[in-house]
Amino acid sequence: MITTARIVLRPVLPSDYRRLYMIESDPATAMTWRYRGDLPRIEEYEPALWKQTQQIMVVEGRTSGLVVGYLQLHDLDLRAGNGWFSLYSGPEHRGSGLVMEGLMAYCEWAFGNWPIRWLYAHSFAHNVKNFEHGMRRGEAVRLGVLRERMLVDGEPTDVHVIGIERENWLASPLRRRFNVLRARRC
Amino acid sequence: MSDDETQSAAGSSPQGSWRLFVPADVPFIYQLVAAVDPRWWRFSRHGLEPSRLLEIAEGLAAGVVVVDENGRPVACAVLADAGSAGTGTLEFYALPDPHAQAIAARLAPELVAAAFAGAPIRRLYHERFENDPDLLGEISTLFEVEVTFPDFALVDGGYESRTTSVTTPERLAAWQAAGAQ
């Protein structure tokens, strides 16, 4: 668990599933990489949620106590030393920065608790702006773009592949600032 | 599968040919994965426990075995991750000897054409480590690198990067048309 002034990053509990399902049911993000518009019924959600998944961390707002989003560690490859992550934000909290703060906490958690050198993520072209700041600052890198990889509403859509390298994260000024603020405000 | 079906699905070459994968080829797949370990990452990433390899092999969309002039299996190509997005991944490995690799490279154009003919694929991906032998031969130029994973995994004591490249039916058709002229 990682606590900052605004959020708590903690492992998911079964009592969170309904909230996670609500987040994923939002029409604006229903066409996610994982379900591709075919979100299972709530009764079948738990096994689908955990498919190929090693751990799920929810981002809880400290003021509201509400789960504002979640991050998933999946397709962990311990022989290569890498894993993939997915990030989901509740529709009413997009743009608040809470889930992106959760991503910083998640990097701290993932690289501090799993023997991985790289974290990768797929991002649709229409979501990649969430990573642009990190790529400009250098904490994240664009490893490439899979052109017209997916069909979203029947239209071919590019998928960006984003990478966060352990050593890069550990040495980043953003991480230092995050931990200074975290220590000061908790 | 009947003999007729095998014949109709097979291609040929003066030094080698290919045929559709059959369950009896599973021991060869294991032999091949072990011989190139860890380069066939889909199988090697979790180690070489046989029942797990069998499970992965059963999940593949389609596959062919390349045989040499004596009918001995020397290479295997599979189509993986073929889904509703109209994409798929070609995985193609040969035994680590020059003769096997040469036969595989010679048949690569036929195998890629067969992948497009046999499945509704608009983009065909190919992943490889930087020091993998080039088995795509003369059609390797049709594949364009889209993603590079730096220092992806340890191979023989050193980290190797891994790339994802792609080709399309249109590129293959243009190449075939150019070759026919």
PDB file of N, CA and C in Angstrom, chain B residues 43-142:
ATOM      1  N   PHE B  43       6.963 -20.194 -26.387  1.00  0.00           N
ATOM      2  CA  PHE B  43       7.089 -21.457 -25.670  1.00  0.00           C
ATOM      3  C   PHE B  43       8.095 -21.360 -24.525  1.00  0.00           C
ATOM      4  N   SER B  44       9.212 -20.667 -24.754  1.00  0.00           N
ATOM      5  CA  SER B  44      10.327 -20.702 -23.799  1.00  0.00           C
ATOM      6  C   SER B  44      10.143 -19.781 -22.605  1.00  0.00           C
ATOM      7  N   ARG B  45       9.238 -18.830 -22.692  1.00  0.00           N
ATOM      8  CA  ARG B  45       9.180 -17.789 -21.658  1.00  0.00           C
ATOM      9  C   ARG B  45       8.911 -18.354 -20.264  1.00  0.00           C
ATOM     10  N   HIS B  46       8.231 -19.496 -20.197  1.00  0.00           N
ATOM     11  CA  HIS B  46       7.956 -20.094 -18.889  1.00  0.00           C
ATOM     12  C   HIS B  46       8.806 -21.335 -18.629  1.00  0.00           C
ATOM     13  N   GLY B  47       9.786 -21.577 -19.500  1.00  0.00           N
ATOM     14  CA  GLY B  47      10.560 -22.799 -19.360  1.00  0.00           C
ATOM     15  C   GLY B  47      10.009 -23.875 -20.285  1.00  0.00           C
ATOM     16  N   LEU B  48      10.565 -25.064 -20.183  1.00  0.00           N
ATOM     17  CA  LEU B  48      10.245 -26.088 -21.182  1.00  0.00           C
ATOM     18  C   LEU B  48       9.467 -27.283 -20.601  1.00  0.00           C
ATOM     19  N   GLU B  49       8.628 -27.016 -19.634  1.00  0.00           N
ATOM     20  CA  GLU B  49       7.835 -28.111 -19.056  1.00  0.00           C
ATOM     21  C   GLU B  49       6.890 -28.643 -20.141  1.00  0.00           C
ATOM     22  N   PRO B  50       6.993 -29.948 -20.508  1.00  0.00           N
ATOM     23  CA  PRO B  50       6.292 -30.454 -21.704  1.00  0.00           C
ATOM     24  C   PRO B  50       4.783 -30.216 -21.720  1.00  0.00           C
ATOM     25  N   SER B  51       4.089 -30.431 -20.599  1.00  0.00           N
ATOM     26  CA  SER B  51       2.623 -30.307 -20.660  1.00  0.00           C
ATOM     27  C   SER B  51       2.212 -28.860 -20.943  1.00  0.00           C
ATOM     28  N   ARG B  52       3.022 -27.934 -20.468  1.00  0.00           N
ATOM     29  CA  ARG B  52       2.709 -26.525 -20.739  1.00  0.00           C
ATOM     30  C   ARG B  52       2.919 -26.199 -22.222  1.00  0.00           C
ATOM     31  N   LEU B  53       3.982 -26.749 -22.789  1.00  0.00           N
ATOM     32  CA  LEU B  53       4.232 -26.538 -24.216  1.00  0.00           C
ATOM     33  C   LEU B  53       3.089 -27.103 -25.051  1.00  0.00           C
ATOM     34  N   LEU B  54       2.607 -28.268 -24.639  1.00  0.00           N
ATOM     35  CA  LEU B  54       1.507 -28.899 -25.365  1.00  0.00           C
ATOM     36  C   LEU B  54       0.262 -28.011 -25.314  1.00  0.00           C
ATOM     37  N   GLU B  55       0.017 -27.457 -24.139  1.00  0.00           N
ATOM     38  CA  GLU B  55      -1.137 -26.573 -23.960  1.00  0.00           C
ATOM     39  C   GLU B  55      -1.033 -25.352 -24.887  1.00  0.00           C
ATOM     40  N   ILE B  56       0.168 -24.781 -24.975  1.00  0.00           N
ATOM     41  CA  ILE B  56       0.367 -23.614 -25.855  1.00  0.00           C
ATOM     42  C   ILE B  56       0.169 -24.026 -27.308  1.00  0.00           C
ATOM     43  N   ALA B  57       0.729 -25.172 -27.678  1.00  0.00           N
ATOM     44  CA  ALA B  57       0.611 -25.633 -29.069  1.00  0.00           C
ATOM     45  C   ALA B  57      -0.851 -25.826 -29.454  1.00  0.00           C
ATOM     46  N   GLU B  58      -1.657 -26.318 -28.514  1.00  0.00           N
ATOM     47  CA  GLU B  58      -3.078 -26.553 -28.811  1.00  0.00           C
ATOM     48  C   GLU B  58      -3.844 -25.256 -29.025  1.00  0.00           C
ATOM     49  N   GLY B  59      -3.312 -24.153 -28.485  1.00  0.00           N
ATOM     50  CA  GLY B  59      -4.003 -22.871 -28.610  1.00  0.00           C
ATOM     51  C   GLY B  59      -3.667 -22.109 -29.877  1.00  0.00           C
ATOM     52  N   LEU B  60      -2.804 -22.642 -30.712  1.00  0.00           N
ATOM     53  CA  LEU B  60      -2.395 -21.916 -31.920  1.00  0.00           C
ATOM     54  C   LEU B  60      -3.446 -22.064 -33.021  1.00  0.00           C
ATOM     55  N   ALA B  61      -3.565 -21.021 -33.829  1.00  0.00           N
ATOM     56  CA  ALA B  61      -4.611 -21.013 -34.849  1.00  0.00           C
ATOM     57  C   ALA B  61      -4.336 -22.038 -35.943  1.00  0.00           C
ATOM     58  N   ALA B  62      -3.111 -22.093 -36.416  1.00  0.00           N
ATOM     59  CA  ALA B  62      -2.768 -23.003 -37.501  1.00  0.00           C
ATOM     60  C   ALA B  62      -1.259 -23.129 -37.559  1.00  0.00           C
ATOM     61  N   GLY B  63      -0.794 -24.188 -38.185  1.00  0.00           N
ATOM     62  CA  GLY B  63       0.649 -24.340 -38.282  1.00  0.00           C
ATOM     63  C   GLY B  63       1.038 -25.248 -39.425  1.00  0.00           C
ATOM     64  N   VAL B  64       2.266 -25.076 -39.866  1.00  0.00           N
ATOM     65  CA  VAL B  64       2.794 -25.960 -40.906  1.00  0.00           C
ATOM     66  C   VAL B  64       4.173 -26.443 -40.481  1.00  0.00           C
ATOM     67  N   VAL B  65       4.530 -27.579 -41.010  1.00  0.00           N
ATOM     68  CA  VAL B  65       5.870 -28.108 -40.773  1.00  0.00           C
ATOM     69  C   VAL B  65       6.609 -28.110 -42.102  1.00  0.00           C
ATOM     70  N   VAL B  66       7.830 -27.617 -42.077  1.00  0.00           N
ATOM     71  CA  VAL B  66       8.690 -27.626 -43.264  1.00  0.00           C
ATOM     72  C   VAL B  66       9.559 -28.881 -43.186  1.00  0.00           C
ATOM     73  N   VAL B  67       9.600 -29.609 -44.278  1.00  0.00           N
ATOM     74  CA  VAL B  67      10.414 -30.837 -44.294  1.00  0.00           C
ATOM     75  C   VAL B  67      11.487 -30.715 -45.377  1.00  0.00           C
ATOM     76  N   ASP B  68      12.587 -31.422 -45.163  1.00  0.00           N
ATOM     77  CA  ASP B  68      13.665 -31.363 -46.162  1.00  0.00           C
ATOM     78  C   ASP B  68      13.411 -32.371 -47.274  1.00  0.00           C
ATOM     79  N   GLU B  69      14.378 -32.508 -48.149  1.00  0.00           N
ATOM     80  CA  GLU B  69      14.199 -33.372 -49.322  1.00  0.00           C
ATOM     81  C   GLU B  69      14.010 -34.838 -48.945  1.00  0.00           C
ATOM     82  N   ASN B  70      14.354 -35.187 -47.702  1.00  0.00           N
ATOM     83  CA  ASN B  70      14.153 -36.571 -47.230  1.00  0.00           C
ATOM     84  C   ASN B  70      12.894 -36.719 -46.379  1.00  0.00           C
ATOM     85  N   GLY B  71      12.107 -35.660 -46.321  1.00  0.00           N
ATOM     86  CA  GLY B  71      10.880 -35.711 -45.531  1.00  0.00           C
ATOM     87  C   GLY B  71      11.106 -35.491 -44.043  1.00  0.00           C
ATOM     88  N   ARG B  72      12.308 -35.087 -43.679  1.00  0.00           N
ATOM     89  CA  ARG B  72      12.626 -34.873 -42.257  1.00  0.00           C
ATOM     90  C   ARG B  72      12.184 -33.468 -41.850  1.00  0.00           C
ATOM     91  N   PRO B  73      11.414 -33.324 -40.766  1.00  0.00           N
ATOM     92  CA  PRO B  73      11.000 -31.974 -40.334  1.00  0.00           C
ATOM     93  C   PRO B  73      12.211 -31.126 -39.964  1.00  0.00           C
ATOM     94  N   VAL B  74      12.241 -29.887 -40.470  1.00  0.00           N
ATOM     95  CA  VAL B  74      13.382 -29.009 -40.182  1.00  0.00           C
ATOM     96  C   VAL B  74      12.949 -27.643 -39.656  1.00  0.00           C
ATOM     97  N   ALA B  75      11.672 -27.315 -39.817  1.00  0.00           N
ATOM     98  CA  ALA B  75      11.213 -25.987 -39.390  1.00  0.00           C
ATOM     99  C   ALA B  75       9.711 -26.038 -39.145  1.00  0.00           C
ATOM    100  N   CYS B  76       9.237 -25.019 -38.469  1.00  0.00           N
ATOM    101  CA  CYS B  76       7.800 -24.955 -38.183  1.00  0.00           C
ATOM    102  C   CYS B  76       7.349 -23.496 -38.224  1.00  0.00           C
ATOM    103  N   ALA B  77       6.216 -23.262 -38.826  1.00  0.00           N
ATOM    104  CA  ALA B  77       5.621 -21.921 -38.841  1.00  0.00           C
ATOM    105  C   ALA B  77       4.220 -22.030 -38.270  1.00  0.00           C
ATOM    106  N   VAL B  78       3.877 -21.091 -37.412  1.00  0.00           N
ATOM    107  CA  VAL B  78       2.518 -21.099 -36.858  1.00  0.00           C
ATOM    108  C   VAL B  78       1.908 -19.714 -36.987  1.00  0.00           C
ATOM    109  N   LEU B  79       0.605 -19.711 -37.069  1.00  0.00           N
ATOM    110  CA  LEU B  79      -0.144 -18.463 -37.055  1.00  0.00           C
ATOM    111  C   LEU B  79      -0.788 -18.361 -35.672  1.00  0.00           C
ATOM    112  N   ALA B  80      -0.414 -17.313 -34.956  1.00  0.00           N
ATOM    113  CA  ALA B  80      -0.904 -17.149 -33.589  1.00  0.00           C
ATOM    114  C   ALA B  80      -1.660 -15.830 -33.466  1.00  0.00           C
ATOM    115  N   ASP B  81      -2.422 -15.717 -32.395  1.00  0.00           N
ATOM    116  CA  ASP B  81      -3.111 -14.468 -32.043  1.00  0.00           C
ATOM    117  C   ASP B  81      -4.000 -13.945 -33.169  1.00  0.00           C
ATOM    118  N   ALA B  82      -4.522 -14.846 -33.984  1.00  0.00           N
ATOM    119  CA  ALA B  82      -5.423 -14.404 -35.053  1.00  0.00           C
ATOM    120  C   ALA B  82      -6.786 -14.107 -34.431  1.00  0.00           C
ATOM    121  N   GLY B  83      -7.247 -12.886 -34.585  1.00  0.00           N
ATOM    122  CA  GLY B  83      -8.495 -12.530 -33.918  1.00  0.00           C
ATOM    123  C   GLY B  83      -9.382 -11.642 -34.743  1.00  0.00           C
ATOM    124  N   SER B  84     -10.364 -11.080 -34.062  1.00  0.00           N
ATOM    125  CA  SER B  84     -11.385 -10.302 -34.761  1.00  0.00           C
ATOM    126  C   SER B  84     -10.850  -8.994 -35.328  1.00  0.00           C
ATOM    127  N   ALA B  85      -9.665  -8.575 -34.871  1.00  0.00           N
ATOM    128  CA  ALA B  85      -9.110  -7.319 -35.393  1.00  0.00           C
ATOM    129  C   ALA B  85      -8.503  -7.497 -36.784  1.00  0.00           C
ATOM    130  N   GLY B  86      -8.491  -8.728 -37.282  1.00  0.00           N
ATOM    131  CA  GLY B  86      -7.926  -8.960 -38.609  1.00  0.00           C
ATOM    132  C   GLY B  86      -6.409  -8.952 -38.606  1.00  0.00           C
ATOM    133  N   THR B  87      -5.807  -9.294 -37.491  1.00  0.00           N
ATOM    134  CA  THR B  87      -4.356  -9.374 -37.402  1.00  0.00           C
ATOM    135  C   THR B  87      -3.955 -10.766 -36.925  1.00  0.00           C
ATOM    136  N   GLY B  88      -2.712 -11.096 -37.159  1.00  0.00           N
ATOM    137  CA  GLY B  88      -2.190 -12.366 -36.680  1.00  0.00           C
ATOM    138  C   GLY B  88      -0.677 -12.257 -36.567  1.00  0.00           C
ATOM    139  N   THR B  89      -0.076 -13.236 -35.915  1.00  0.00           N
ATOM    140  CA  THR B  89       1.374 -13.234 -35.745  1.00  0.00           C
ATOM    141  C   THR B  89       1.958 -14.501 -36.351  1.00  0.00           C
ATOM    142  N   LEU B  90       2.925 -14.304 -37.233  1.00  0.00           N
ATOM    143  CA  LEU B  90       3.631 -15.443 -37.824  1.00  0.00           C
ATOM    144  C   LEU B  90       4.852 -15.748 -36.966  1.00  0.00           C
ATOM    145  N   GLU B  91       4.937 -16.987 -36.500  1.00  0.00           N
ATOM    146  CA  GLU B  91       6.127 -17.412 -35.767  1.00  0.00           C
ATOM    147  C   GLU B  91       6.764 -18.528 -36.583  1.00  0.00           C
ATOM    148  N   PHE B  92       8.058 -18.378 -36.854  1.00  0.00           N
ATOM    149  CA  PHE B  92       8.711 -19.241 -37.831  1.00  0.00           C
ATOM    150  C   PHE B  92      10.115 -19.558 -37.324  1.00  0.00           C
ATOM    151  N   TYR B  93      10.348 -20.825 -37.053  1.00  0.00           N
ATOM    152  CA  TYR B  93      11.640 -21.236 -36.491  1.00  0.00           C
ATOM    153  C   TYR B  93      12.142 -22.483 -37.215  1.00  0.00           C
ATOM    154  N   ALA B  94      13.459 -22.545 -37.356  1.00  0.00           N
ATOM    155  CA  ALA B  94      14.089 -23.702 -38.004  1.00  0.00           C
ATOM    156  C   ALA B  94      15.131 -24.290 -37.069  1.00  0.00           C
ATOM    157  N   LEU B  95      15.437 -25.556 -37.284  1.00  0.00           N
ATOM    158  CA  LEU B  95      16.539 -26.156 -36.528  1.00  0.00           C
ATOM    159  C   LEU B  95      17.804 -25.334 -36.789  1.00  0.00           C
ATOM    160  N   PRO B  96      18.658 -25.214 -35.763  1.00  0.00           N
ATOM    161  CA  PRO B  96      19.822 -24.338 -35.909  1.00  0.00           C
ATOM    162  C   PRO B  96      20.945 -24.956 -36.733  1.00  0.00           C
ATOM    163  N   ASP B  97      20.639 -25.238 -37.997  1.00  0.00           N
ATOM    164  CA  ASP B  97      21.724 -25.629 -38.910  1.00  0.00           C
ATOM    165  C   ASP B  97      21.456 -24.947 -40.256  1.00  0.00           C
ATOM    166  N   PRO B  98      22.509 -24.616 -40.978  1.00  0.00           N
ATOM    167  CA  PRO B  98      22.359 -23.799 -42.202  1.00  0.00           C
ATOM    168  C   PRO B  98      21.440 -24.417 -43.245  1.00  0.00           C
ATOM    169  N   HIS B  99      21.457 -25.732 -43.372  1.00  0.00           N
ATOM    170  CA  HIS B  99      20.619 -26.382 -44.383  1.00  0.00           C
ATOM    171  C   HIS B  99      19.139 -26.187 -44.046  1.00  0.00           C
ATOM    172  N   ALA B 100      18.800 -26.437 -42.805  1.00  0.00           N
ATOM    173  CA  ALA B 100      17.403 -26.262 -42.370  1.00  0.00           C
ATOM    174  C   ALA B 100      16.972 -24.808 -42.532  1.00  0.00           C
ATOM    175  N   GLN B 101      17.841 -23.899 -42.170  1.00  0.00           N
ATOM    176  CA  GLN B 101      17.491 -22.471 -42.256  1.00  0.00           C
ATOM    177  C   GLN B 101      17.345 -22.035 -43.716  1.00  0.00           C
ATOM    178  N   ALA B 102      18.170 -22.590 -44.588  1.00  0.00           N
ATOM    179  CA  ALA B 102      18.077 -22.230 -46.011  1.00  0.00           C
ATOM    180  C   ALA B 102      16.762 -22.724 -46.611  1.00  0.00           C
ATOM    181  N   ILE B 103      16.359 -23.915 -46.260  1.00  0.00           N
ATOM    182  CA  ILE B 103      15.077 -24.439 -46.759  1.00  0.00           C
ATOM    183  C   ILE B 103      13.930 -23.566 -46.241  1.00  0.00           C
ATOM    184  N   ALA B 104      13.995 -23.228 -44.961  1.00  0.00           N
ATOM    185  CA  ALA B 104      12.935 -22.405 -44.377  1.00  0.00           C
ATOM    186  C   ALA B 104      12.850 -21.052 -45.090  1.00  0.00           C
ATOM    187  N   ALA B 105      13.990 -20.425 -45.289  1.00  0.00           N
ATOM    188  CA  ALA B 105      13.990 -19.102 -45.928  1.00  0.00           C
ATOM    189  C   ALA B 105      13.468 -19.187 -47.364  1.00  0.00           C
ATOM    190  N   ARG B 106      13.768 -20.262 -48.037  1.00  0.00           N
ATOM    191  CA  ARG B 106      13.314 -20.412 -49.417  1.00  0.00           C
ATOM    192  C   ARG B 106      11.794 -20.548 -49.477  1.00  0.00           C
ATOM    193  N   LEU B 107      11.220 -21.171 -48.475  1.00  0.00           N
ATOM    194  CA  LEU B 107       9.768 -21.396 -48.485  1.00  0.00           C
ATOM    195  C   LEU B 107       8.978 -20.266 -47.821  1.00  0.00           C
ATOM    196  N   ALA B 108       9.670 -19.315 -47.219  1.00  0.00           N
ATOM    197  CA  ALA B 108       8.973 -18.252 -46.482  1.00  0.00           C
ATOM    198  C   ALA B 108       7.909 -17.523 -47.313  1.00  0.00           C
ATOM    199  N   PRO B 109       8.201 -17.164 -48.578  1.00  0.00           N
ATOM    200  CA  PRO B 109       7.142 -16.477 -49.337  1.00  0.00           C
ATOM    201  C   PRO B 109       5.863 -17.300 -49.460  1.00  0.00           C
ATOM    202  N   GLU B 110       6.005 -18.596 -49.671  1.00  0.00           N
ATOM    203  CA  GLU B 110       4.823 -19.457 -49.782  1.00  0.00           C
ATOM    204  C   GLU B 110       4.053 -19.498 -48.467  1.00  0.00           C
ATOM    205  N   LEU B 111       4.797 -19.528 -47.374  1.00  0.00           N
ATOM    206  CA  LEU B 111       4.142 -19.644 -46.066  1.00  0.00           C
ATOM    207  C   LEU B 111       3.389 -18.368 -45.712  1.00  0.00           C
ATOM    208  N   VAL B 112       3.980 -17.227 -46.029  1.00  0.00           N
ATOM    209  CA  VAL B 112       3.284 -15.964 -45.754  1.00  0.00           C
ATOM    210  C   VAL B 112       2.051 -15.848 -46.655  1.00  0.00           C
ATOM    211  N   ALA B 113       2.200 -16.248 -47.905  1.00  0.00           N
ATOM    212  CA  ALA B 113       1.039 -16.226 -48.810  1.00  0.00           C
ATOM    213  C   ALA B 113      -0.055 -17.159 -48.293  1.00  0.00           C
ATOM    214  N   ALA B 114       0.342 -18.305 -47.774  1.00  0.00           N
ATOM    215  CA  ALA B 114      -0.642 -19.253 -47.248  1.00  0.00           C
ATOM    216  C   ALA B 114      -1.354 -18.689 -46.021  1.00  0.00           C
ATOM    217  N   ALA B 115      -0.612 -17.948 -45.196  1.00  0.00           N
ATOM    218  CA  ALA B 115      -1.239 -17.348 -44.008  1.00  0.00           C
ATOM    219  C   ALA B 115      -2.323 -16.358 -44.428  1.00  0.00           C
ATOM    220  N   PHE B 116      -2.019 -15.534 -45.427  1.00  0.00           N
ATOM    221  CA  PHE B 116      -3.027 -14.571 -45.899  1.00  0.00           C
ATOM    222  C   PHE B 116      -4.186 -15.274 -46.606  1.00  0.00           C
ATOM    223  N   ALA B 117      -3.874 -16.369 -47.307  1.00  0.00           N
ATOM    224  CA  ALA B 117      -4.936 -17.075 -48.043  1.00  0.00           C
ATOM    225  C   ALA B 117      -5.849 -17.845 -47.089  1.00  0.00           C
ATOM    226  N   GLY B 118      -5.285 -18.292 -45.970  1.00  0.00           N
ATOM    227  CA  GLY B 118      -6.042 -19.173 -45.091  1.00  0.00           C
ATOM    228  C   GLY B 118      -6.807 -18.485 -43.988  1.00  0.00           C
ATOM    229  N   ALA B 119      -6.565 -17.190 -43.800  1.00  0.00           N
ATOM    230  CA  ALA B 119      -7.232 -16.478 -42.704  1.00  0.00           C
ATOM    231  C   ALA B 119      -7.456 -15.024 -43.125  1.00  0.00           C
ATOM    232  N   PRO B 120      -8.530 -14.419 -42.610  1.00  0.00           N
ATOM    233  CA  PRO B 120      -8.827 -13.022 -42.989  1.00  0.00           C
ATOM    234  C   PRO B 120      -7.909 -12.051 -42.247  1.00  0.00           C
ATOM    235  N   ILE B 121      -6.679 -11.956 -42.694  1.00  0.00           N
ATOM    236  CA  ILE B 121      -5.682 -11.141 -41.986  1.00  0.00           C
ATOM    237  C   ILE B 121      -5.310  -9.931 -42.830  1.00  0.00           C
ATOM    238  N   ARG B 122      -5.426  -8.745 -42.227  1.00  0.00           N
ATOM    239  CA  ARG B 122      -5.039  -7.530 -42.949  1.00  0.00           C
ATOM    240  C   ARG B 122      -3.648  -7.061 -42.548  1.00  0.00           C
ATOM    241  N   ARG B 123      -3.162  -7.508 -41.374  1.00  0.00           N
ATOM    242  CA  ARG B 123      -1.797  -7.162 -40.933  1.00  0.00           C
ATOM    243  C   ARG B 123      -1.189  -8.387 -40.253  1.00  0.00           C
ATOM    244  N   LEU B 124      -0.032  -8.810 -40.758  1.00  0.00           N
ATOM    245  CA  LEU B 124       0.626 -10.007 -40.232  1.00  0.00           C
ATOM    246  C   LEU B 124       1.912  -9.582 -39.524  1.00  0.00           C
ATOM    247  N   TYR B 125       1.989  -9.894 -38.227  1.00  0.00           N
ATOM    248  CA  TYR B 125       3.143  -9.488 -37.424  1.00  0.00           C
ATOM    249  C   TYR B 125       4.173 -10.613 -37.345  1.00  0.00           C
ATOM    250  N   HIS B 126       5.411 -10.167 -37.122  1.00  0.00           N
ATOM    251  CA  HIS B 126       6.510 -11.124 -36.939  1.00  0.00           C
ATOM    252  C   HIS B 126       7.421 -10.554 -35.863  1.00  0.00           C
ATOM    253  N   GLU B 127       7.662 -11.349 -34.835  1.00  0.00           N
ATOM    254  CA  GLU B 127       8.524 -10.891 -33.744  1.00  0.00           C
ATOM    255  C   GLU B 127       9.831 -11.675 -33.793  1.00  0.00           C
ATOM    256  N   ARG B 128      10.939 -10.974 -33.485  1.00  0.00           N
ATOM    257  CA  ARG B 128      12.224 -11.679 -33.488  1.00  0.00           C
ATOM    258  C   ARG B 128      13.213 -10.997 -32.559  1.00  0.00           C
ATOM    259  N   PHE B 129      14.118 -11.800 -32.024  1.00  0.00           N
ATOM    260  CA  PHE B 129      15.253 -11.244 -31.304  1.00  0.00           C
ATOM    261  C   PHE B 129      16.268 -10.744 -32.322  1.00  0.00           C
ATOM    262  N   GLU B 130      17.103  -9.807 -31.868  1.00  0.00           N
ATOM    263  CA  GLU B 130      18.010  -9.169 -32.820  1.00  0.00           C
ATOM    264  C   GLU B 130      19.005 -10.144 -33.448  1.00  0.00           C
ATOM    265  N   ASN B 131      19.354 -11.222 -32.759  1.00  0.00           N
ATOM    266  CA  ASN B 131      20.317 -12.169 -33.333  1.00  0.00           C
ATOM    267  C   ASN B 131      19.669 -13.457 -33.838  1.00  0.00           C
ATOM    268  N   ASP B 132      18.351 -13.448 -33.969  1.00  0.00           N
ATOM    269  CA  ASP B 132      17.692 -14.600 -34.587  1.00  0.00           C
ATOM    270  C   ASP B 132      18.159 -14.717 -36.041  1.00  0.00           C
ATOM    271  N   PRO B 133      18.304 -15.937 -36.550  1.00  0.00           N
ATOM    272  CA  PRO B 133      18.608 -16.071 -37.983  1.00  0.00           C
ATOM    273  C   PRO B 133      17.452 -15.530 -38.820  1.00  0.00           C
ATOM    274  N   ASP B 134      17.788 -14.987 -39.983  1.00  0.00           N
ATOM    275  CA  ASP B 134      16.749 -14.445 -40.864  1.00  0.00           C
ATOM    276  C   ASP B 134      16.128 -15.589 -41.659  1.00  0.00           C
ATOM    277  N   LEU B 135      14.906 -15.966 -41.284  1.00  0.00           N
ATOM    278  CA  LEU B 135      14.227 -17.054 -41.992  1.00  0.00           C
ATOM    279  C   LEU B 135      13.220 -16.539 -43.004  1.00  0.00           C
ATOM    280  N   LEU B 136      13.054 -15.216 -43.071  1.00  0.00           N
ATOM    281  CA  LEU B 136      12.082 -14.680 -44.028  1.00  0.00           C
ATOM    282  C   LEU B 136      12.692 -14.536 -45.421  1.00  0.00           C
ATOM    283  N   GLY B 137      14.002 -14.633 -45.511  1.00  0.00           N
ATOM    284  CA  GLY B 137      14.657 -14.633 -46.809  1.00  0.00           C
ATOM    285  C   GLY B 137      14.323 -13.411 -47.628  1.00  0.00           C
ATOM    286  N   GLU B 138      13.933 -13.646 -48.870  1.00  0.00           N
ATOM    287  CA  GLU B 138      13.758 -12.513 -49.783  1.00  0.00           C
ATOM    288  C   GLU B 138      12.524 -11.666 -49.470  1.00  0.00           C
ATOM    289  N   ILE B 139      11.645 -12.127 -48.592  1.00  0.00           N
ATOM    290  CA  ILE B 139      10.500 -11.276 -48.259  1.00  0.00           C
ATOM    291  C   ILE B 139      10.713 -10.505 -46.949  1.00  0.00           C
ATOM    292  N   SER B 140      11.910 -10.599 -46.384  1.00  0.00           N
ATOM    293  CA  SER B 140      12.143  -9.868 -45.123  1.00  0.00           C
ATOM    294  C   SER B 140      11.965  -8.365 -45.328  1.00  0.00           C
ATOM    295  N   THR B 141      12.207  -7.886 -46.547  1.00  0.00           N
ATOM    296  CA  THR B 141      12.063  -6.446 -46.803  1.00  0.00           C
ATOM    297  C   THR B 141      10.597  -6.009 -46.809  1.00  0.00           C
ATOM    298  N   LEU B 142       9.691  -6.960 -46.889  1.00  0.00           N
ATOM    299  CA  LEU B 142       8.262  -6.596 -46.863  1.00  0.00           C
ATOM    300  C   LEU B 142       7.782  -6.310 -45.446  1.00  0.00           C
TER     301      LEU B 142
END
